[in-house]
Short mmCIF file of C-alpha atoms in Angstrom, two decimals:
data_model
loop_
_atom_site.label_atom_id
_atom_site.label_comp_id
_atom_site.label_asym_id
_atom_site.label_seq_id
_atom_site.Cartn_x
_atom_site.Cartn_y
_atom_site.Cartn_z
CA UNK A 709 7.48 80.44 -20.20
CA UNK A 710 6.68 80.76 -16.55
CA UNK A 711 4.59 83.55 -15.91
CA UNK A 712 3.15 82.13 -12.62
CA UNK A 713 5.82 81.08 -10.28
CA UNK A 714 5.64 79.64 -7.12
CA UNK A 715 9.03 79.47 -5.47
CA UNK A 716 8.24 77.23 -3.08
CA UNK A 717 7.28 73.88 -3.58
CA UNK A 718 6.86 72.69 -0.49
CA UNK A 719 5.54 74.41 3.22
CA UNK A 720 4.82 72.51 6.68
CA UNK A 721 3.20 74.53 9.45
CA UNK A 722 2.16 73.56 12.63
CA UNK A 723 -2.06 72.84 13.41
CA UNK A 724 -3.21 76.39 14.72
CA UNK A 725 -0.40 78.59 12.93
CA UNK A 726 -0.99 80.34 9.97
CA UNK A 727 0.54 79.79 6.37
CA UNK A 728 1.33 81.45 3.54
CA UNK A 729 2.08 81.31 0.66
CA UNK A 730 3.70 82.88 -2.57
CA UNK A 731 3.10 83.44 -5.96
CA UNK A 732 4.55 85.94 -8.44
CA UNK A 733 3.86 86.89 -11.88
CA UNK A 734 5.45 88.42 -14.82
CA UNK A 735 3.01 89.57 -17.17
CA UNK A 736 1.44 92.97 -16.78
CA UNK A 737 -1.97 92.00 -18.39
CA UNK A 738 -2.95 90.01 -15.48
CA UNK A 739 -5.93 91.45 -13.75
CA UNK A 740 -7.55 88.32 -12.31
CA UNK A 741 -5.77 86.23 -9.71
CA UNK A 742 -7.20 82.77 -7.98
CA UNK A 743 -6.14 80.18 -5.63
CA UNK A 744 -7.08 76.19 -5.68
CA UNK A 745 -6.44 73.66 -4.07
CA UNK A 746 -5.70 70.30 -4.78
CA UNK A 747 -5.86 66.93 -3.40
CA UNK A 748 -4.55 63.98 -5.65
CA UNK A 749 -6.38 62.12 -8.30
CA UNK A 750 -8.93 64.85 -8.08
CA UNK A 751 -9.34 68.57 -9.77
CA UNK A 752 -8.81 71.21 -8.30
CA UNK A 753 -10.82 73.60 -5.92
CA UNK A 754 -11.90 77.43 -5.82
CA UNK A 755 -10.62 78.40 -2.97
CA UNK A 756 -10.69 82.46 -3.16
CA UNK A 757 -9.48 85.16 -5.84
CA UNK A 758 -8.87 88.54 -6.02
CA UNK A 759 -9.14 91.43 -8.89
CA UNK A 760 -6.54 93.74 -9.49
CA UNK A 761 -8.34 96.65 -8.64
CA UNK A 762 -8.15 95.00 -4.77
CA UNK A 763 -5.48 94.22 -2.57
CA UNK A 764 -7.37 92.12 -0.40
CA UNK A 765 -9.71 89.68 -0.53
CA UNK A 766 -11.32 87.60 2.50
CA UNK A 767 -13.11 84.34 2.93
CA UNK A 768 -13.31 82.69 6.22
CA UNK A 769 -9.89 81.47 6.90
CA UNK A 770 -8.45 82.50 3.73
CA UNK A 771 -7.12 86.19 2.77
CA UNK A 772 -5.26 86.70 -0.39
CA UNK A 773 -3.19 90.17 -0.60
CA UNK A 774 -2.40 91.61 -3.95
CA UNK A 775 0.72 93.78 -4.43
CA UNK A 776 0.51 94.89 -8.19
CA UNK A 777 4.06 96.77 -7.91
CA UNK A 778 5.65 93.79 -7.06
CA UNK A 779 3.52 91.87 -9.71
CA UNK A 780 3.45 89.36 -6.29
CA UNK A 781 0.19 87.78 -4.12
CA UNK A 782 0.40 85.73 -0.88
CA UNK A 783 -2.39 83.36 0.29
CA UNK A 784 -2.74 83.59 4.10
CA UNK A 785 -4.65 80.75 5.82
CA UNK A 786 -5.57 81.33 9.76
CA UNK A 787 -5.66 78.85 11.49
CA UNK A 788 -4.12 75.74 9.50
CA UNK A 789 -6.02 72.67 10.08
CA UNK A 790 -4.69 69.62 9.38
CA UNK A 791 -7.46 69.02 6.16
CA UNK A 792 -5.80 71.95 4.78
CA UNK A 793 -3.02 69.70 3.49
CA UNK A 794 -2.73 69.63 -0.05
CA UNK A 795 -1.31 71.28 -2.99
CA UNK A 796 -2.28 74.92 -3.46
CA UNK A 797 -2.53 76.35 -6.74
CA UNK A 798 -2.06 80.22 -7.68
CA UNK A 799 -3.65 81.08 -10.94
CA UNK A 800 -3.69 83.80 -13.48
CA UNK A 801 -6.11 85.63 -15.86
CA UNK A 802 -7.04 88.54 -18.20
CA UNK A 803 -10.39 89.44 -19.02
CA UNK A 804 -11.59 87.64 -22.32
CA UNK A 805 -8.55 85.38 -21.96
CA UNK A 806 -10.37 82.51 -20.79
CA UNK A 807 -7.21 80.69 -19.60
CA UNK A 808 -5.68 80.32 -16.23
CA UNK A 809 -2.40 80.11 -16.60
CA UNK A 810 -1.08 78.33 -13.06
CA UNK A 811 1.77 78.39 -11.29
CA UNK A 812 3.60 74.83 -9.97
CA UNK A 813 1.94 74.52 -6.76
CA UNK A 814 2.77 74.49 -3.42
CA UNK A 815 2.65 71.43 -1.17
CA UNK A 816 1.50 72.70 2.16
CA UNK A 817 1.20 69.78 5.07
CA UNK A 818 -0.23 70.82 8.07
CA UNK A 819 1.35 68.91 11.25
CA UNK A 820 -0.87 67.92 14.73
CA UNK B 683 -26.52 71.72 -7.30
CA UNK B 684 -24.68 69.28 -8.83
CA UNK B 685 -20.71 70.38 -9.97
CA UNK B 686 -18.47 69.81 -13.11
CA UNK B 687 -18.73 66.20 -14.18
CA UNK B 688 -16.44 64.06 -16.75
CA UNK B 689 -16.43 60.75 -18.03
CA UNK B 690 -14.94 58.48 -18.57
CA UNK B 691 -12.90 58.59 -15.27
CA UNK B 692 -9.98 56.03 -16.45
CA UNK B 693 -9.26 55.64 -20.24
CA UNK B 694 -6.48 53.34 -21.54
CA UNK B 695 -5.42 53.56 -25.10
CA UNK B 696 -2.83 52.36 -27.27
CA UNK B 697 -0.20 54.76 -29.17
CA UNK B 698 -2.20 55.49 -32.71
CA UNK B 699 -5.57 55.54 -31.45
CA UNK B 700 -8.08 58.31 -30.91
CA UNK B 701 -9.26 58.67 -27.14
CA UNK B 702 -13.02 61.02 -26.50
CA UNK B 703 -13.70 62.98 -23.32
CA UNK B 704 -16.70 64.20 -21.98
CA UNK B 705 -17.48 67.22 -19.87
CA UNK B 706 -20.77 68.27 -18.71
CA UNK B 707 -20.23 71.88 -16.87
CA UNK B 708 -22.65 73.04 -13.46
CA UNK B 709 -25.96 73.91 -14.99
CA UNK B 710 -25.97 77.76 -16.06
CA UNK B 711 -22.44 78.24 -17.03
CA UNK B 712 -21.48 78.27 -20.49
CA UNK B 713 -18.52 78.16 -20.64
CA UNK B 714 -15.85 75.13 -20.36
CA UNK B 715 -12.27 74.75 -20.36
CA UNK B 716 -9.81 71.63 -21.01
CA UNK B 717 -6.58 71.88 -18.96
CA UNK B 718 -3.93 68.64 -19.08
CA UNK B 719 -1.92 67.81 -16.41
CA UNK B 720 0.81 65.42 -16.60
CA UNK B 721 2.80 63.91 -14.22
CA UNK B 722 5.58 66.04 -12.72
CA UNK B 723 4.00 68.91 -14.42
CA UNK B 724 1.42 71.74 -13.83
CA UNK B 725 -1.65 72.74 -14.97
CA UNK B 726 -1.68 73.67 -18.86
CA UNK B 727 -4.40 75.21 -20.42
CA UNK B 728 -6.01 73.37 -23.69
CA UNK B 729 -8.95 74.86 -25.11
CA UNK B 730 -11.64 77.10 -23.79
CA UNK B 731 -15.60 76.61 -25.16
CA UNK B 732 -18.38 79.13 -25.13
CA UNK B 733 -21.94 79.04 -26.48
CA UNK B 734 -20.49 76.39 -28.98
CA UNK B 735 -17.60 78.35 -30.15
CA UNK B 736 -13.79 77.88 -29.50
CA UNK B 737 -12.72 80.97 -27.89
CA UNK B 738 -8.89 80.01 -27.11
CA UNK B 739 -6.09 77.59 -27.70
CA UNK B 740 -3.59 76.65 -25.57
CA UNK B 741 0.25 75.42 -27.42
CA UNK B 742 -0.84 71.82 -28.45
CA UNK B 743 -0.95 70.70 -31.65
CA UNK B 744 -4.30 69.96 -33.87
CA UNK B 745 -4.00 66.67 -32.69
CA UNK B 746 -6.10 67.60 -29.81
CA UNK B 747 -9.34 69.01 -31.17
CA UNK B 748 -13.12 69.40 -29.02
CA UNK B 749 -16.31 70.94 -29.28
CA UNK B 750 -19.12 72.09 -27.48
CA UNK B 751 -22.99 71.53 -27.66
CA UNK B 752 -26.20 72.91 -27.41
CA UNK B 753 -26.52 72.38 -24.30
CA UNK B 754 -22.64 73.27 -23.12
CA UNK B 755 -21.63 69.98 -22.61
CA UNK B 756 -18.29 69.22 -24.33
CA UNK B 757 -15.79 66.61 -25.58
CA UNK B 758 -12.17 66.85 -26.01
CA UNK B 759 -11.25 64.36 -28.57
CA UNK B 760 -7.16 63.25 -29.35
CA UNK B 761 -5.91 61.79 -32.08
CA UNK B 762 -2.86 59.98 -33.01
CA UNK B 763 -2.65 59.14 -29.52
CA UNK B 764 1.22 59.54 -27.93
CA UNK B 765 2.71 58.21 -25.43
CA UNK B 766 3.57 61.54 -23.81
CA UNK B 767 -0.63 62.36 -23.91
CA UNK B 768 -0.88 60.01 -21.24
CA UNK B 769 -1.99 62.74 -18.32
CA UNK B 770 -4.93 64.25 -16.30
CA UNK B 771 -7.49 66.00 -18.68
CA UNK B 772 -9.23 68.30 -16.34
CA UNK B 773 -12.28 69.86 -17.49
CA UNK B 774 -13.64 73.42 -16.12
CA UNK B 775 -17.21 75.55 -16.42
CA UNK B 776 -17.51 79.12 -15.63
CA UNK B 777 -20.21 81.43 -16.23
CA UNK B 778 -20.43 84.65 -18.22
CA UNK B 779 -22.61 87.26 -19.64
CA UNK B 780 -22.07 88.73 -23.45
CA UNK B 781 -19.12 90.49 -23.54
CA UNK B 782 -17.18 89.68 -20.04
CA UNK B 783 -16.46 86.87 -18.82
CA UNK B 784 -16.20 85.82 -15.48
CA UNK B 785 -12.76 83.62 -14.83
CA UNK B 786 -13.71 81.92 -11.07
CA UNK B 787 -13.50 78.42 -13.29
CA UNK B 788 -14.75 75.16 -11.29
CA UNK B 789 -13.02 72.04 -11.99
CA UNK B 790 -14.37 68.27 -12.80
CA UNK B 791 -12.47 65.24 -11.22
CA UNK B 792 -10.48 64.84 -14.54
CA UNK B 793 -10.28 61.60 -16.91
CA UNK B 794 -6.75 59.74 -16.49
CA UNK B 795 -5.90 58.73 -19.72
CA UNK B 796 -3.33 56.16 -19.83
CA UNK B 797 -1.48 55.97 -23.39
CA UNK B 798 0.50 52.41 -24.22
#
């Protein structure tokens, strides 16, 4: 039962461009949203996250939007640098849930 | 401040045995999560510890059991070990006040348990 999904598993941008990326959800009772990201063999990192009672949240290089008609939110990451390659995690909550639930990831590879 | 840390960080087993992980969350938070990950597959939530109680389950069977202690460290134990346990076990802290919870969760480096 998806109820993260990440459409797209992999992105390359060039150094200096921006990227973003995708995540939708399905269920309603969602009211917490996060991105991580991941490089291998280690756990993941707090990037930035977002309540639903925003639609935009900003940190440095990172802005996530949050469209809660579409049940959709993009992370936008200006400029890419090329340590920004990784896997990047969206990830879901409710309050008193406790659980993320996490989408598939996105492999983003940032090129010189 | 020091973050989420886990040990062992490689564990090899054979299929029937019981494997033990540790967590030990940042100091303050008081709550901490288990989340496996393996290969070709996301992130799936396990269990979810706070102030010494289990507060959630993920879908895994009893097999996979943990608790936490006084002082919010925690330990996911497995028994019956299978091959298809062989994975990531990520552990997570957050910190919350009675009655809220706050879900920014900070990851360890995870234990690679290796099943045979």
């Amino acid at each position: 039962d998806q109820q993260v999904k990440q459409n797209s598993p992999s992105l390359s941008v060039q150094e200096g461009r921006i990227s973003i990326l995708n995540c939708d959800y399905t269920n309603s009772m969602f009211d917490y949203f996060l991105w991580y990201k991941k490089y291998p063999a280690e756990g993941p990192t707090f990037l930035i996250s977002i309540s639903s009672i925003k639609d935009k949240n900003e940190d440095g290089r990172f802005t996530v939007f949050l469209n809660k008609s579409a049940k959709h939110l993009s992370l936008h990451i200006v400029p890419s640098q090329p340590g920004d390659s990784a896997v990047y995690f969206c990830a879901a909550s409710a309050v008193f849930w406790g659980k993320l639930q996490f989408g598939a990831g996105t492999q983003v590879v940032v090129t010189p | 401040e020091a973050g989420v840390t886990q040990s062992p960080t490689h564990l090899i087993k054979t299929r029937g045995q019981q494997a033990t992980l540790r967590c030990s969350p940042i100091s303050g938070h008081t709550s901490v999560y288990w989340y496996q990950q393996a290969l070709g597959l996301g992130l799936q939530f396990l269990l979810w510890y706070d102030e010494g109680e289990e507060r959630n389950r993920g879908n895994f069977p009893p097999r996979f059991s943990g608790r936490q202690f006084p002082n919010y460290s925690s330990e996911l134990n497995v028994n019956a070990l299978e091959l298809e346990d062989s994975a990531l076990y990520l552990c997570a802290s957050s910190w919350g006040e009675q009655g809220e919870v706050y879900n920014e969760q900070f990851f360890g480096p995870g234990t690679r348990l290796t099943v045979l």
